[in-house]
Structure formats: C-alpha cells, structure tokens
Tab-separated table of N, CA, C and O in Angstrom:
chain	number	residue	atom	x	y	z
A	1	UNK	N	-19.341	-0.756	-2.333
A	1	UNK	CA	-19.422	-1.712	-3.429
A	1	UNK	C	-18.231	-2.661	-3.443
A	1	UNK	O	-18.409	-3.880	-3.565
A	2	UNK	N	-17.028	-2.109	-3.345
A	2	UNK	CA	-15.806	-2.914	-3.333
A	2	UNK	C	-15.116	-2.750	-1.990
A	2	UNK	O	-14.804	-1.641	-1.573
A	3	UNK	N	-14.878	-3.870	-1.331
A	3	UNK	CA	-14.196	-3.862	-0.050
A	3	UNK	C	-12.703	-4.123	-0.251
A	3	UNK	O	-12.324	-4.982	-1.058
A	4	UNK	N	-11.884	-3.393	0.495
A	4	UNK	CA	-10.438	-3.556	0.442
A	4	UNK	C	-9.938	-3.947	1.820
A	4	UNK	O	-10.295	-3.315	2.811
A	5	UNK	N	-9.114	-4.972	1.882
A	5	UNK	CA	-8.586	-5.460	3.146
A	5	UNK	C	-7.075	-5.574	3.054
A	5	UNK	O	-6.553	-6.310	2.219
A	6	UNK	N	-6.388	-4.843	3.938
A	6	UNK	CA	-4.933	-4.865	3.978
A	6	UNK	C	-4.439	-5.937	4.942
A	6	UNK	O	-5.073	-6.193	5.969
A	7	UNK	N	-3.294	-6.516	4.629
A	7	UNK	CA	-2.691	-7.506	5.505
A	7	UNK	C	-1.193	-7.578	5.230
A	7	UNK	O	-0.703	-7.008	4.264
A	8	UNK	N	-0.484	-8.285	6.084
A	8	UNK	CA	0.934	-8.530	5.873
A	8	UNK	C	1.870	-7.761	6.777
A	8	UNK	O	3.082	-7.999	6.754
A	9	UNK	N	1.338	-6.852	7.580
A	9	UNK	CA	2.190	-6.080	8.465
A	9	UNK	C	2.583	-6.855	9.705
A	9	UNK	O	2.215	-8.009	9.891
A	10	UNK	N	3.339	-6.196	10.561
A	10	UNK	CA	3.789	-6.810	11.790
A	10	UNK	C	5.036	-6.135	12.301
A	10	UNK	O	5.420	-5.063	11.834
A	11	UNK	N	5.668	-6.782	13.272
A	11	UNK	CA	6.919	-6.285	13.831
A	11	UNK	C	8.063	-6.836	12.998
A	11	UNK	O	8.212	-8.055	12.872
A	12	UNK	N	8.864	-5.942	12.431
A	12	UNK	CA	9.933	-6.329	11.521
A	12	UNK	C	11.234	-5.648	11.923
A	12	UNK	O	11.239	-4.486	12.320
A	13	UNK	N	12.325	-6.372	11.813
A	13	UNK	CA	13.638	-5.797	12.067
A	13	UNK	C	14.034	-4.844	10.944
A	13	UNK	O	13.629	-5.016	9.792
A	14	UNK	N	14.810	-3.830	11.273
A	14	UNK	CA	15.339	-2.946	10.247
A	14	UNK	C	16.058	-3.770	9.186
A	14	UNK	O	16.795	-4.701	9.510
A	15	UNK	N	15.816	-3.427	7.929
A	15	UNK	CA	16.379	-4.184	6.831
A	15	UNK	C	15.500	-5.319	6.355
A	15	UNK	O	15.836	-5.996	5.378
A	16	UNK	N	14.368	-5.519	7.014
A	16	UNK	CA	13.475	-6.600	6.669
A	16	UNK	C	12.760	-6.386	5.347
A	16	UNK	O	12.818	-5.309	4.749
A	17	UNK	N	12.053	-7.436	4.905
A	17	UNK	CA	11.420	-7.428	3.581
A	17	UNK	C	9.995	-7.965	3.613
A	17	UNK	O	9.668	-8.943	2.935
A	18	UNK	N	9.091	-7.336	4.355
A	18	UNK	CA	7.713	-7.803	4.333
A	18	UNK	C	7.010	-7.450	3.033
A	18	UNK	O	7.417	-6.531	2.320
A	19	UNK	N	5.955	-8.172	2.735
A	19	UNK	CA	5.110	-7.864	1.593
A	19	UNK	C	3.693	-7.650	2.082
A	19	UNK	O	3.089	-8.541	2.684
A	20	UNK	N	3.165	-6.469	1.816
A	20	UNK	CA	1.803	-6.147	2.189
A	20	UNK	C	0.855	-6.507	1.051
A	20	UNK	O	1.212	-6.423	-0.119
A	21	UNK	N	-0.361	-6.904	1.414
A	21	UNK	CA	-1.366	-7.271	0.431
A	21	UNK	C	-2.615	-6.431	0.617
A	21	UNK	O	-2.981	-6.085	1.743
A	22	UNK	N	-3.266	-6.110	-0.478
A	22	UNK	CA	-4.539	-5.399	-0.485
A	22	UNK	C	-5.491	-6.213	-1.336
A	22	UNK	O	-5.382	-6.211	-2.568
A	23	UNK	N	-6.393	-6.917	-0.687
A	23	UNK	CA	-7.318	-7.803	-1.383
A	23	UNK	C	-8.653	-7.113	-1.606
A	23	UNK	O	-9.228	-6.547	-0.679
A	24	UNK	N	-9.145	-7.176	-2.826
A	24	UNK	CA	-10.432	-6.590	-3.187
A	24	UNK	C	-11.493	-7.673	-3.300
A	24	UNK	O	-11.197	-8.800	-3.683
A	25	UNK	N	-12.715	-7.307	-2.970
A	25	UNK	CA	-13.808	-8.273	-2.994
A	25	UNK	C	-14.312	-8.574	-4.400
A	25	UNK	O	-15.001	-9.563	-4.609
A	26	UNK	N	-13.963	-7.733	-5.354
A	26	UNK	CA	-14.379	-7.919	-6.732
A	26	UNK	C	-13.242	-7.550	-7.673
A	26	UNK	O	-12.292	-6.872	-7.286
A	27	UNK	N	-13.349	-7.994	-8.912
A	27	UNK	CA	-12.328	-7.718	-9.915
A	27	UNK	C	-12.456	-6.280	-10.407
A	27	UNK	O	-13.389	-5.948	-11.139
A	28	UNK	N	-11.493	-5.431	-10.008
A	28	UNK	CA	-11.559	-4.018	-10.371
A	28	UNK	C	-10.206	-3.422	-10.748
A	28	UNK	O	-10.147	-2.327	-11.295
A	29	UNK	N	-9.117	-4.109	-10.474
A	29	UNK	CA	-7.807	-3.516	-10.657
A	29	UNK	C	-7.417	-3.305	-12.112
A	29	UNK	O	-6.437	-2.612	-12.396
A	30	UNK	N	-8.172	-3.857	-13.022
A	30	UNK	CA	-7.914	-3.629	-14.436
A	30	UNK	C	-8.525	-2.330	-14.941
A	30	UNK	O	-8.247	-1.914	-16.071
A	31	UNK	N	-9.338	-1.672	-14.116
A	31	UNK	CA	-10.007	-0.448	-14.555
A	31	UNK	C	-9.797	0.735	-13.619
A	31	UNK	O	-10.264	1.835	-13.917
A	32	UNK	N	-9.112	0.542	-12.515
A	32	UNK	CA	-8.885	1.637	-11.569
A	32	UNK	C	-7.415	1.727	-11.194
A	32	UNK	O	-6.663	0.766	-11.319
A	33	UNK	N	-7.025	2.912	-10.718
A	33	UNK	CA	-5.687	3.125	-10.191
A	33	UNK	C	-5.718	2.988	-8.677
A	33	UNK	O	-6.655	3.462	-8.029
A	34	UNK	N	-4.701	2.350	-8.128
A	34	UNK	CA	-4.642	2.087	-6.700
A	34	UNK	C	-3.397	2.707	-6.083
A	34	UNK	O	-2.377	2.896	-6.748
A	35	UNK	N	-3.497	2.988	-4.798
A	35	UNK	CA	-2.348	3.524	-4.090
A	35	UNK	C	-2.174	2.885	-2.732
A	35	UNK	O	-3.143	2.447	-2.113
A	36	UNK	N	-0.921	2.823	-2.300
A	36	UNK	CA	-0.592	2.478	-0.929
A	36	UNK	C	-0.258	3.771	-0.195
A	36	UNK	O	0.549	4.581	-0.682
A	37	UNK	N	-0.866	3.943	0.960
A	37	UNK	CA	-0.662	5.110	1.802
A	37	UNK	C	-0.140	4.659	3.152
A	37	UNK	O	-0.281	3.498	3.532
A	38	UNK	N	0.439	5.593	3.893
A	38	UNK	CA	0.824	5.275	5.261
A	38	UNK	C	0.603	6.486	6.153
A	38	UNK	O	0.630	7.625	5.706
A	39	UNK	N	0.381	6.211	7.423
A	39	UNK	CA	0.179	7.267	8.395
A	39	UNK	C	0.826	6.872	9.712
A	39	UNK	O	0.493	5.841	10.290
A	40	UNK	N	1.747	7.689	10.162
A	40	UNK	CA	2.392	7.503	11.447
A	40	UNK	C	1.707	8.396	12.474
A	40	UNK	O	1.107	9.411	12.113
A	41	UNK	N	1.783	8.048	13.756
A	41	UNK	CA	1.157	8.875	14.792
A	41	UNK	C	1.639	10.318	14.724
A	41	UNK	O	2.841	10.581	14.621
A	42	UNK	N	0.692	11.257	14.764
A	42	UNK	CA	1.041	12.663	14.723
A	42	UNK	C	1.369	13.197	13.351
A	42	UNK	O	1.714	14.374	13.221
A	43	UNK	N	1.268	12.366	12.322
A	43	UNK	CA	1.572	12.792	10.971
A	43	UNK	C	0.363	12.599	10.066
A	43	UNK	O	-0.541	11.823	10.372
A	44	UNK	N	0.360	13.320	8.955
A	44	UNK	CA	-0.707	13.165	7.984
A	44	UNK	C	-0.477	11.932	7.131
A	44	UNK	O	0.655	11.487	6.949
A	45	UNK	N	-1.560	11.391	6.622
A	45	UNK	CA	-1.469	10.261	5.725
A	45	UNK	C	-0.794	10.689	4.424
A	45	UNK	O	-1.075	11.767	3.898
A	46	UNK	N	0.103	9.875	3.931
A	46	UNK	CA	0.821	10.192	2.716
A	46	UNK	C	0.774	9.034	1.730
A	46	UNK	O	0.766	7.869	2.121
A	47	UNK	N	0.758	9.363	0.467
A	47	UNK	CA	0.806	8.366	-0.593
A	47	UNK	C	2.257	7.968	-0.817
A	47	UNK	O	3.110	8.822	-1.044
A	48	UNK	N	2.534	6.676	-0.768
A	48	UNK	CA	3.909	6.218	-0.942
A	48	UNK	C	4.127	5.476	-2.253
A	48	UNK	O	5.254	5.427	-2.754
A	49	UNK	N	3.078	4.879	-2.819
A	49	UNK	CA	3.215	4.144	-4.070
A	49	UNK	C	1.874	4.083	-4.770
A	49	UNK	O	0.835	4.015	-4.119
A	50	UNK	N	1.894	4.096	-6.098
A	50	UNK	CA	0.666	4.040	-6.880
A	50	UNK	C	0.867	3.180	-8.114
A	50	UNK	O	1.977	3.088	-8.647
A	51	UNK	N	-0.215	2.568	-8.550
A	51	UNK	CA	-0.195	1.781	-9.774
A	51	UNK	C	-1.476	2.052	-10.545
A	51	UNK	O	-2.569	2.054	-9.978
A	52	UNK	N	-1.357	2.315	-11.839
A	52	UNK	CA	-2.518	2.629	-12.651
A	52	UNK	C	-3.176	1.360	-13.168
A	52	UNK	O	-2.671	0.254	-13.002
A	53	UNK	N	-4.306	1.548	-13.836
A	53	UNK	CA	-5.045	0.412	-14.382
A	53	UNK	C	-4.266	-0.323	-15.464
A	53	UNK	O	-4.566	-1.487	-15.754
A	54	UNK	N	-3.272	0.347	-16.051
A	54	UNK	CA	-2.468	-0.294	-17.086
A	54	UNK	C	-1.090	-0.696	-16.576
A	54	UNK	O	-0.252	-1.141	-17.356
A	55	UNK	N	-0.845	-0.528	-15.278
A	55	UNK	CA	0.372	-1.038	-14.686
A	55	UNK	C	1.499	-0.052	-14.473
A	55	UNK	O	2.565	-0.443	-13.985
A	56	UNK	N	1.316	1.214	-14.816
A	56	UNK	CA	2.353	2.213	-14.561
A	56	UNK	C	2.461	2.472	-13.066
A	56	UNK	O	1.452	2.486	-12.360
A	57	UNK	N	3.673	2.687	-12.575
A	57	UNK	CA	3.891	2.873	-11.143
A	57	UNK	C	4.610	4.174	-10.840
A	57	UNK	O	5.363	4.698	-11.667
A	58	UNK	N	4.367	4.691	-9.632
A	58	UNK	CA	5.039	5.884	-9.137
A	58	UNK	C	5.272	5.718	-7.646
A	58	UNK	O	4.499	5.054	-6.955
A	59	UNK	N	6.346	6.349	-7.154
A	59	UNK	CA	6.729	6.213	-5.754
A	59	UNK	C	7.120	7.545	-5.152
A	59	UNK	O	7.649	8.431	-5.836
A	60	UNK	N	6.866	7.672	-3.858
A	60	UNK	CA	7.381	8.809	-3.122
A	60	UNK	C	8.894	8.691	-3.025
A	60	UNK	O	9.443	7.582	-2.998
A	61	UNK	N	9.572	9.829	-2.978
A	61	UNK	CA	11.032	9.808	-2.908
A	61	UNK	C	11.539	9.027	-1.699
A	61	UNK	O	12.601	8.404	-1.757
A	62	UNK	N	10.781	9.049	-0.617
A	62	UNK	CA	11.213	8.401	0.605
A	62	UNK	C	11.293	6.880	0.494
A	62	UNK	O	11.988	6.238	1.280
A	63	UNK	N	10.587	6.298	-0.470
A	63	UNK	CA	10.569	4.842	-0.608
A	63	UNK	C	11.082	4.365	-1.950
A	63	UNK	O	11.241	3.148	-2.149
A	64	UNK	N	11.355	5.269	-2.860
A	64	UNK	CA	11.817	4.893	-4.195
A	64	UNK	C	13.101	4.077	-4.097
A	64	UNK	O	14.037	4.440	-3.389
A	65	UNK	N	13.117	2.977	-4.816
A	65	UNK	CA	14.271	2.098	-4.784
A	65	UNK	C	14.201	1.042	-3.705
A	65	UNK	O	15.016	0.103	-3.706
A	66	UNK	N	13.258	1.173	-2.781
A	66	UNK	CA	13.112	0.211	-1.690
A	66	UNK	C	11.779	-0.529	-1.733
A	66	UNK	O	11.713	-1.700	-1.379
A	67	UNK	N	10.717	0.154	-2.151
A	67	UNK	CA	9.390	-0.446	-2.196
A	67	UNK	C	8.982	-0.680	-3.642
A	67	UNK	O	9.344	0.089	-4.538
A	68	UNK	N	8.192	-1.724	-3.868
A	68	UNK	CA	7.672	-2.027	-5.192
A	68	UNK	C	6.189	-2.349	-5.099
A	68	UNK	O	5.796	-3.246	-4.350
A	69	UNK	N	5.378	-1.624	-5.863
A	69	UNK	CA	3.954	-1.896	-5.911
A	69	UNK	C	3.668	-2.749	-7.145
A	69	UNK	O	4.242	-2.537	-8.214
A	70	UNK	N	2.793	-3.713	-6.994
A	70	UNK	CA	2.426	-4.589	-8.099
A	70	UNK	C	0.994	-5.068	-7.907
A	70	UNK	O	0.384	-4.815	-6.865
A	71	UNK	N	0.479	-5.745	-8.892
A	71	UNK	CA	-0.884	-6.259	-8.796
A	71	UNK	C	-0.982	-7.631	-9.431
A	71	UNK	O	-0.207	-7.995	-10.317
A	72	UNK	N	-1.956	-8.386	-8.969
A	72	UNK	CA	-2.299	-9.668	-9.552
A	72	UNK	C	-3.802	-9.612	-9.779
A	72	UNK	O	-4.584	-9.821	-8.854
A	73	UNK	N	-4.200	-9.304	-10.998
A	73	UNK	CA	-5.622	-9.121	-11.285
A	73	UNK	C	-6.417	-10.402	-11.094
A	73	UNK	O	-7.588	-10.365	-10.720
A	74	UNK	N	-5.797	-11.543	-11.353
A	74	UNK	CA	-6.482	-12.820	-11.181
A	74	UNK	C	-6.855	-13.055	-9.717
A	74	UNK	O	-7.864	-13.694	-9.420
A	75	UNK	N	-6.020	-12.549	-8.808
A	75	UNK	CA	-6.268	-12.713	-7.382
A	75	UNK	C	-6.937	-11.492	-6.760
A	75	UNK	O	-7.174	-11.469	-5.551
A	76	UNK	N	-7.223	-10.476	-7.569
A	76	UNK	CA	-7.829	-9.236	-7.079
A	76	UNK	C	-7.015	-8.641	-5.930
A	76	UNK	O	-7.571	-8.193	-4.922
A	77	UNK	N	-5.704	-8.618	-6.099
A	77	UNK	CA	-4.817	-8.203	-5.019
A	77	UNK	C	-3.729	-7.266	-5.522
A	77	UNK	O	-3.141	-7.494	-6.581
A	78	UNK	N	-3.478	-6.212	-4.749
A	78	UNK	CA	-2.361	-5.303	-4.977
A	78	UNK	C	-1.352	-5.519	-3.858
A	78	UNK	O	-1.733	-5.666	-2.695
A	79	UNK	N	-0.078	-5.530	-4.205
A	79	UNK	CA	0.975	-5.799	-3.238
A	79	UNK	C	1.897	-4.599	-3.067
A	79	UNK	O	2.043	-3.771	-3.956
A	80	UNK	N	2.526	-4.541	-1.914
A	80	UNK	CA	3.608	-3.598	-1.678
A	80	UNK	C	4.767	-4.380	-1.087
A	80	UNK	O	4.733	-4.765	0.083
A	81	UNK	N	5.772	-4.637	-1.909
A	81	UNK	CA	6.973	-5.306	-1.439
A	81	UNK	C	7.888	-4.264	-0.822
A	81	UNK	O	8.262	-3.295	-1.470
A	82	UNK	N	8.248	-4.470	0.432
A	82	UNK	CA	9.050	-3.514	1.175
A	82	UNK	C	10.417	-4.121	1.462
A	82	UNK	O	10.509	-5.199	2.048
A	83	UNK	N	11.461	-3.435	1.049
A	83	UNK	CA	12.828	-3.884	1.270
A	83	UNK	C	13.617	-2.822	2.022
A	83	UNK	O	13.270	-1.644	2.012
A	84	UNK	N	14.687	-3.261	2.653
A	84	UNK	CA	15.579	-2.342	3.374
A	84	UNK	C	14.803	-1.425	4.308
A	84	UNK	O	14.997	-0.206	4.320
A	85	UNK	N	13.939	-2.011	5.099
A	85	UNK	CA	13.083	-1.220	5.983
A	85	UNK	C	13.897	-0.406	6.978
A	85	UNK	O	14.916	-0.865	7.498
A	86	UNK	N	13.416	0.801	7.233
A	86	UNK	CA	14.002	1.707	8.204
A	86	UNK	C	12.995	1.968	9.315
A	86	UNK	O	11.796	1.788	9.128
A	87	UNK	N	13.471	2.421	10.457
A	87	UNK	CA	12.556	2.742	11.547
A	87	UNK	C	11.574	3.832	11.130
A	87	UNK	O	10.444	3.871	11.619
A	88	UNK	N	11.987	4.700	10.221
A	88	UNK	CA	11.118	5.764	9.728
A	88	UNK	C	9.930	5.244	8.927
A	88	UNK	O	8.992	5.997	8.653
A	89	UNK	N	9.962	3.980	8.535
A	89	UNK	CA	8.856	3.390	7.791
A	89	UNK	C	7.723	2.922	8.697
A	89	UNK	O	6.681	2.479	8.210
A	90	UNK	N	7.918	2.996	9.994
A	90	UNK	CA	6.890	2.571	10.935
A	90	UNK	C	5.631	3.408	10.749
A	90	UNK	O	5.669	4.633	10.838
A	91	UNK	N	4.512	2.747	10.489
A	91	UNK	CA	3.250	3.429	10.232
A	91	UNK	C	2.161	2.393	10.021
A	91	UNK	O	2.433	1.201	9.903
A	92	UNK	N	0.925	2.874	9.957
A	92	UNK	CA	-0.175	2.043	9.497
A	92	UNK	C	-0.275	2.236	7.992
A	92	UNK	O	-0.333	3.371	7.514
A	93	UNK	N	-0.302	1.148	7.264
A	93	UNK	CA	-0.344	1.194	5.811
A	93	UNK	C	-1.742	0.854	5.316
A	93	UNK	O	-2.356	-0.114	5.770
A	94	UNK	N	-2.229	1.659	4.384
A	94	UNK	CA	-3.561	1.501	3.823
A	94	UNK	C	-3.488	1.438	2.299
A	94	UNK	O	-2.598	2.028	1.694
A	95	UNK	N	-4.449	0.772	1.695
A	95	UNK	CA	-4.616	0.877	0.255
A	95	UNK	C	-5.951	1.543	-0.026
A	95	UNK	O	-6.872	1.508	0.797
A	96	UNK	N	-6.050	2.193	-1.181
A	96	UNK	CA	-7.294	2.837	-1.555
A	96	UNK	C	-7.253	3.213	-3.028
A	96	UNK	O	-6.191	3.203	-3.658
A	97	UNK	N	-8.417	3.541	-3.562
A	97	UNK	CA	-8.504	4.049	-4.920
A	97	UNK	C	-7.917	5.453	-4.964
A	97	UNK	O	-8.077	6.233	-4.026
A	98	UNK	N	-7.253	5.801	-6.052
A	98	UNK	CA	-6.592	7.093	-6.144
A	98	UNK	C	-7.562	8.239	-6.388
A	98	UNK	O	-7.547	9.232	-5.662
A	99	UNK	N	-8.397	8.126	-7.401
A	99	UNK	CA	-9.235	9.248	-7.801
A	99	UNK	C	-10.459	9.432	-6.906
A	99	UNK	O	-10.813	10.554	-6.558
A	100	UNK	N	-11.105	8.348	-6.545
A	100	UNK	CA	-12.313	8.397	-5.722
A	100	UNK	C	-12.144	7.451	-4.535
A	100	UNK	O	-12.651	6.323	-4.547
A	101	UNK	N	-11.455	7.891	-3.493
A	101	UNK	CA	-11.162	7.004	-2.353
A	101	UNK	C	-12.416	6.513	-1.651
A	101	UNK	O	-13.387	7.253	-1.491
A	102	UNK	N	-12.395	5.268	-1.252
A	102	UNK	CA	-13.445	4.698	-0.430
A	102	UNK	C	-13.164	5.034	1.025
A	102	UNK	O	-12.144	5.641	1.354
A	103	UNK	N	-14.075	4.644	1.897
A	103	UNK	CA	-13.813	4.802	3.326
A	103	UNK	C	-12.539	4.036	3.674
A	103	UNK	O	-12.310	2.929	3.185
A	104	UNK	N	-11.720	4.638	4.517
A	104	UNK	CA	-10.465	4.003	4.907
A	104	UNK	C	-10.737	2.769	5.754
A	104	UNK	O	-11.571	2.784	6.656
A	105	UNK	N	-10.013	1.711	5.454
A	105	UNK	CA	-10.185	0.469	6.185
A	105	UNK	C	-9.336	0.417	7.431
A	105	UNK	O	-8.907	1.444	7.964
A	106	UNK	N	-9.101	-0.794	7.907
A	106	UNK	CA	-8.318	-0.985	9.124
A	106	UNK	C	-6.831	-0.701	8.913
A	106	UNK	O	-6.143	-0.293	9.844
A	107	UNK	N	-6.354	-0.921	7.705
A	107	UNK	CA	-4.933	-0.801	7.452
A	107	UNK	C	-4.179	-1.960	8.086
A	107	UNK	O	-4.763	-2.830	8.730
A	108	UNK	N	-2.873	-1.967	7.888
A	108	UNK	CA	-2.033	-2.974	8.524
A	108	UNK	C	-0.812	-2.276	9.117
A	108	UNK	O	-0.156	-1.479	8.455
A	109	UNK	N	-0.555	-2.550	10.376
A	109	UNK	CA	0.526	-1.894	11.100
A	109	UNK	C	1.869	-2.514	10.739
A	109	UNK	O	2.041	-3.730	10.802
A	110	UNK	N	2.812	-1.658	10.375
A	110	UNK	CA	4.190	-2.076	10.170
A	110	UNK	C	5.045	-1.358	11.199
A	110	UNK	O	5.105	-0.126	11.213
A	111	UNK	N	5.678	-2.118	12.064
A	111	UNK	CA	6.554	-1.562	13.083
A	111	UNK	C	7.961	-2.069	12.839
A	111	UNK	O	8.200	-3.275	12.849
A	112	UNK	N	8.877	-1.148	12.627
A	112	UNK	CA	10.262	-1.495	12.322
A	112	UNK	C	11.118	-1.235	13.550
A	112	UNK	O	11.178	-0.113	14.057
A	113	UNK	N	11.780	-2.266	14.019
A	113	UNK	CA	12.643	-2.155	15.184
A	113	UNK	C	14.108	-2.217	14.768
A	113	UNK	O	14.456	-2.779	13.730
A	114	UNK	N	14.967	-1.642	15.595
A	114	UNK	CA	16.392	-1.635	15.319
A	114	UNK	C	17.169	-2.396	16.372
A	114	UNK	O	16.606	-2.811	17.396
C-alpha cells in the first residue's frame, strides 16, 4: 500500500555529515511510527533511530548524540541526519514502519572511509 524509498547514501569521509531520506508514496507519517535501521555484512539488522507519529524520538546508544531523526509530513519524508561519521557506521540503511514492518526495500549504502 505504501512504498518507502531510501536515498542519500554514498562514500563519505570519516567525520562527514550526510542526510538520508525516506520518501513515502502517501501521507502516513502523522499516524505511524517510523524507524531507521542498518545492516552491515555479517551482522544482524539493528534499529538505530525511531520517531513516533507525534514526533518523539529514540536512538541506539551507538548513534546517540551523532544522528538525528526527523520528519517532514508535507513532503512525506523521514530524514536521518548523520554527523561525526565513523567507519563503524558503514552499513546499508533502511527505513520501515516500527510496529508492522513492510517488505524491506533497497536501502541506501553508507560507506565511511578514513
């Protein structure tokens, strides 16, 4: 019903500040909670940031203070602002619904070089 498309990744130097985007095909962010996840090769997918339908946010300890999740309901888009990137942040980043996840999309690759 609702398609999610991630973008904004790429090859970034350590300390870089990319912003990832999650665009939805329909207006839904005012009624659902969203999360940004990441998965590195050989590791399980993990939730790194979440935002509720009313705007409350939560972060994994590994990214707290460095990443910021936000939304623009008018643009049907959720963002992940990434600061002070480390090589350990290298992964494919995905967005999805928190309670009832949809099929995982393509994600966007973030590769951090030193």
